[in-house]
């Protein structure tokens, strides 16, 4: 492990028996895991390079149980890591050796489908895909669609503000949320938003969305559901270079067309995906773009033509249009399976997630190729091109000494490059532990101090998911008294958490 985590607090660990005694009448015995074999499946999330068992796992089933666990942990000084499906790629649900894991998998019910208000009320452990499944017979769906949608939970999506291939047109999780119920560390339950379209007061739902489990535990989510478009068709477009493919993306958006999805893969990713699921991808191209257009049939036909013309003008060498729903899904199957497909090229891979202005795409991809040479590691690129959201997959072998360190250094260089060209450290996977120590490349000390103050307002003792997101977490009392000036990083005189 190369990332530093706070040293486990042995005194807090010794208080586990007290915690279990306090929760005896609250949680059924079956919902508490403390034996090492039972803890094993929880020792990592999808950032599998990092592993350690938590102190205990609690599986609450009611809001009252969540509140009781949080208040007991706060009183005893024990940390809490919320967990949904455990698919975080940034180590957001990575367990702490001196903290309990609050696994929300038993909150798995769709509570209400309200077509008149075009929304669904669900518990946080419901998977992303299950929401669309619950409303599809009514002709509706939930738009944000992470590739992990079969396994990730809506609670995790809220905490990471997750995206997916259809977020270019329909927005990220934050744009599709109407309401939240959240339990705070002191056990209080707050309800934010609701079925109505806007709420008075500060946008606390916006603050909670993307807060990576550091501010509260989500116990209910109201999402917007949309009528399924009458037609959806996809184009599979091959390009002789990533530059020409990037050019076509920028020109399509500049022409005023917002496709439902606009994805790209480079040569290594195309070959891996094709070998994995025979999606029918051309193998003689350097870049492949999948563009989906949806809406009424006449509009879709017109847009298909316009996008094809732009692609041809940019040098596209092959264009295929889906002519059936099966064919459209086959086009997407390769893209959706790209991560596991790339996993077959190498024993391990790190999936990076940075976002850049679209017009810098070609330049950044050239930079990534250069960095691949510098670090001596292969890379395959899959990206939500329309959003400028890159997912370079760095291939490495954890069994070879030093390769994980090199892979991480390569990843950090890619993210620095994204920030240098005016982009951001994360498009959708969150900061977690993975990008925590790079936060200073994007935010100065004043930005970070204000973000920490927000954390302090919700969780003054830093019990919820500490060690994630913030490179340094200061004691709230000192931070409150401090006047932060530029040039102070990393606040050397203050006691660190
Ligand atoms: C193969 C693969 C493909 C992926 N593709 C995408 C993609 O296309 N787009 C995308 O955005 N992401 C993608 N991801 C990343 C991941 O699936 C998302 O970040 C997802 O939202 C995590 O959800 P989860 O339920 O697994 O959360 P977890 O991993 O369990 O937790 C993630 C974070 O949410 C917090 N959390 C979980 N539940 C709660 C709750 N109830 N209350 C408060 N905090 C909570 C945790 O503390 C943690 O910080 C992918 C991951 C994999 C492995």
PDB file of N, CA and C in Angstrom, residues 87 126-130 132 142-153 157 336:
ATOM      1  N   UNK A  87     -18.770  -0.857  -4.959  1.00  0.00           N
ATOM      2  CA  UNK A  87     -18.153  -0.806  -6.294  1.00  0.00           C
ATOM      3  C   UNK A  87     -17.324   0.473  -6.503  1.00  0.00           C
ATOM      4  N   UNK A 126     -31.100  -0.201  -2.973  1.00  0.00           N
ATOM      5  CA  UNK A 126     -31.646  -0.659  -4.266  1.00  0.00           C
ATOM      6  C   UNK A 126     -30.599  -0.392  -5.343  1.00  0.00           C
ATOM      7  N   UNK A 127     -30.377  -1.354  -6.224  1.00  0.00           N
ATOM      8  CA  UNK A 127     -29.363  -1.114  -7.261  1.00  0.00           C
ATOM      9  C   UNK A 127     -29.890  -0.113  -8.290  1.00  0.00           C
ATOM     10  N   UNK A 128     -28.971   0.550  -8.941  1.00  0.00           N
ATOM     11  CA  UNK A 128     -29.326   1.536  -9.960  1.00  0.00           C
ATOM     12  C   UNK A 128     -30.247   0.910 -11.011  1.00  0.00           C
ATOM     13  N   UNK A 129     -29.876  -0.281 -11.500  1.00  0.00           N
ATOM     14  CA  UNK A 129     -30.654  -0.914 -12.576  1.00  0.00           C
ATOM     15  C   UNK A 129     -32.053  -1.304 -12.093  1.00  0.00           C
ATOM     16  N   UNK A 130     -32.165  -1.687 -10.807  1.00  0.00           N
ATOM     17  CA  UNK A 130     -33.454  -2.143 -10.282  1.00  0.00           C
ATOM     18  C   UNK A 130     -34.494  -1.024 -10.332  1.00  0.00           C
ATOM     19  N   UNK A 132     -34.830   1.252 -12.799  1.00  0.00           N
ATOM     20  CA  UNK A 132     -35.399   1.217 -14.156  1.00  0.00           C
ATOM     21  C   UNK A 132     -36.275  -0.015 -14.350  1.00  0.00           C
ATOM     22  N   UNK A 142     -34.936   5.241 -15.193  1.00  0.00           N
ATOM     23  CA  UNK A 142     -34.104   6.175 -14.434  1.00  0.00           C
ATOM     24  C   UNK A 142     -32.856   6.420 -15.278  1.00  0.00           C
ATOM     25  N   UNK A 143     -32.575   7.695 -15.621  1.00  0.00           N
ATOM     26  CA  UNK A 143     -31.587   7.977 -16.673  1.00  0.00           C
ATOM     27  C   UNK A 143     -30.114   7.706 -16.329  1.00  0.00           C
ATOM     28  N   UNK A 144     -29.579   8.167 -15.179  1.00  0.00           N
ATOM     29  CA  UNK A 144     -28.132   7.938 -14.971  1.00  0.00           C
ATOM     30  C   UNK A 144     -27.819   6.440 -14.936  1.00  0.00           C
ATOM     31  N   UNK A 145     -26.861   6.022 -15.739  1.00  0.00           N
ATOM     32  CA  UNK A 145     -26.630   4.577 -15.910  1.00  0.00           C
ATOM     33  C   UNK A 145     -25.141   4.231 -15.846  1.00  0.00           C
ATOM     34  N   UNK A 146     -24.559   4.225 -14.625  1.00  0.00           N
ATOM     35  CA  UNK A 146     -23.158   3.796 -14.535  1.00  0.00           C
ATOM     36  C   UNK A 146     -22.992   2.390 -15.113  1.00  0.00           C
ATOM     37  N   UNK A 147     -21.807   2.103 -15.656  1.00  0.00           N
ATOM     38  CA  UNK A 147     -21.585   0.757 -16.219  1.00  0.00           C
ATOM     39  C   UNK A 147     -21.732  -0.309 -15.139  1.00  0.00           C
ATOM     40  N   UNK A 148     -21.593   0.092 -13.882  1.00  0.00           N
ATOM     41  CA  UNK A 148     -21.719  -0.848 -12.756  1.00  0.00           C
ATOM     42  C   UNK A 148     -23.162  -0.968 -12.293  1.00  0.00           C
ATOM     43  N   UNK A 149     -24.133  -0.528 -13.099  1.00  0.00           N
ATOM     44  CA  UNK A 149     -25.497  -0.357 -12.623  1.00  0.00           C
ATOM     45  C   UNK A 149     -26.157  -1.634 -12.101  1.00  0.00           C
ATOM     46  N   UNK A 150     -25.653  -2.767 -12.505  1.00  0.00           N
ATOM     47  CA  UNK A 150     -26.239  -4.031 -12.022  1.00  0.00           C
ATOM     48  C   UNK A 150     -25.891  -4.261 -10.545  1.00  0.00           C
ATOM     49  N   UNK A 151     -24.792  -3.625 -10.069  1.00  0.00           N
ATOM     50  CA  UNK A 151     -24.312  -3.895  -8.707  1.00  0.00           C
ATOM     51  C   UNK A 151     -24.300  -2.674  -7.794  1.00  0.00           C
ATOM     52  N   UNK A 152     -24.130  -1.486  -8.358  1.00  0.00           N
ATOM     53  CA  UNK A 152     -23.983  -0.319  -7.458  1.00  0.00           C
ATOM     54  C   UNK A 152     -25.351   0.120  -6.948  1.00  0.00           C
ATOM     55  N   UNK A 153     -25.356   0.708  -5.753  1.00  0.00           N
ATOM     56  CA  UNK A 153     -26.621   1.094  -5.128  1.00  0.00           C
ATOM     57  C   UNK A 153     -26.913   2.570  -5.389  1.00  0.00           C
ATOM     58  N   UNK A 157     -24.608   5.905  -5.485  1.00  0.00           N
ATOM     59  CA  UNK A 157     -24.678   6.862  -6.609  1.00  0.00           C
ATOM     60  C   UNK A 157     -24.844   8.288  -6.089  1.00  0.00           C
ATOM     61  N   UNK A 336     -19.912  -1.299 -22.366  1.00  0.00           N
ATOM     62  CA  UNK A 336     -20.260  -1.527 -20.953  1.00  0.00           C
ATOM     63  C   UNK A 336     -19.356  -2.580 -20.316  1.00  0.00           C
TER      64      UNK A 336
END
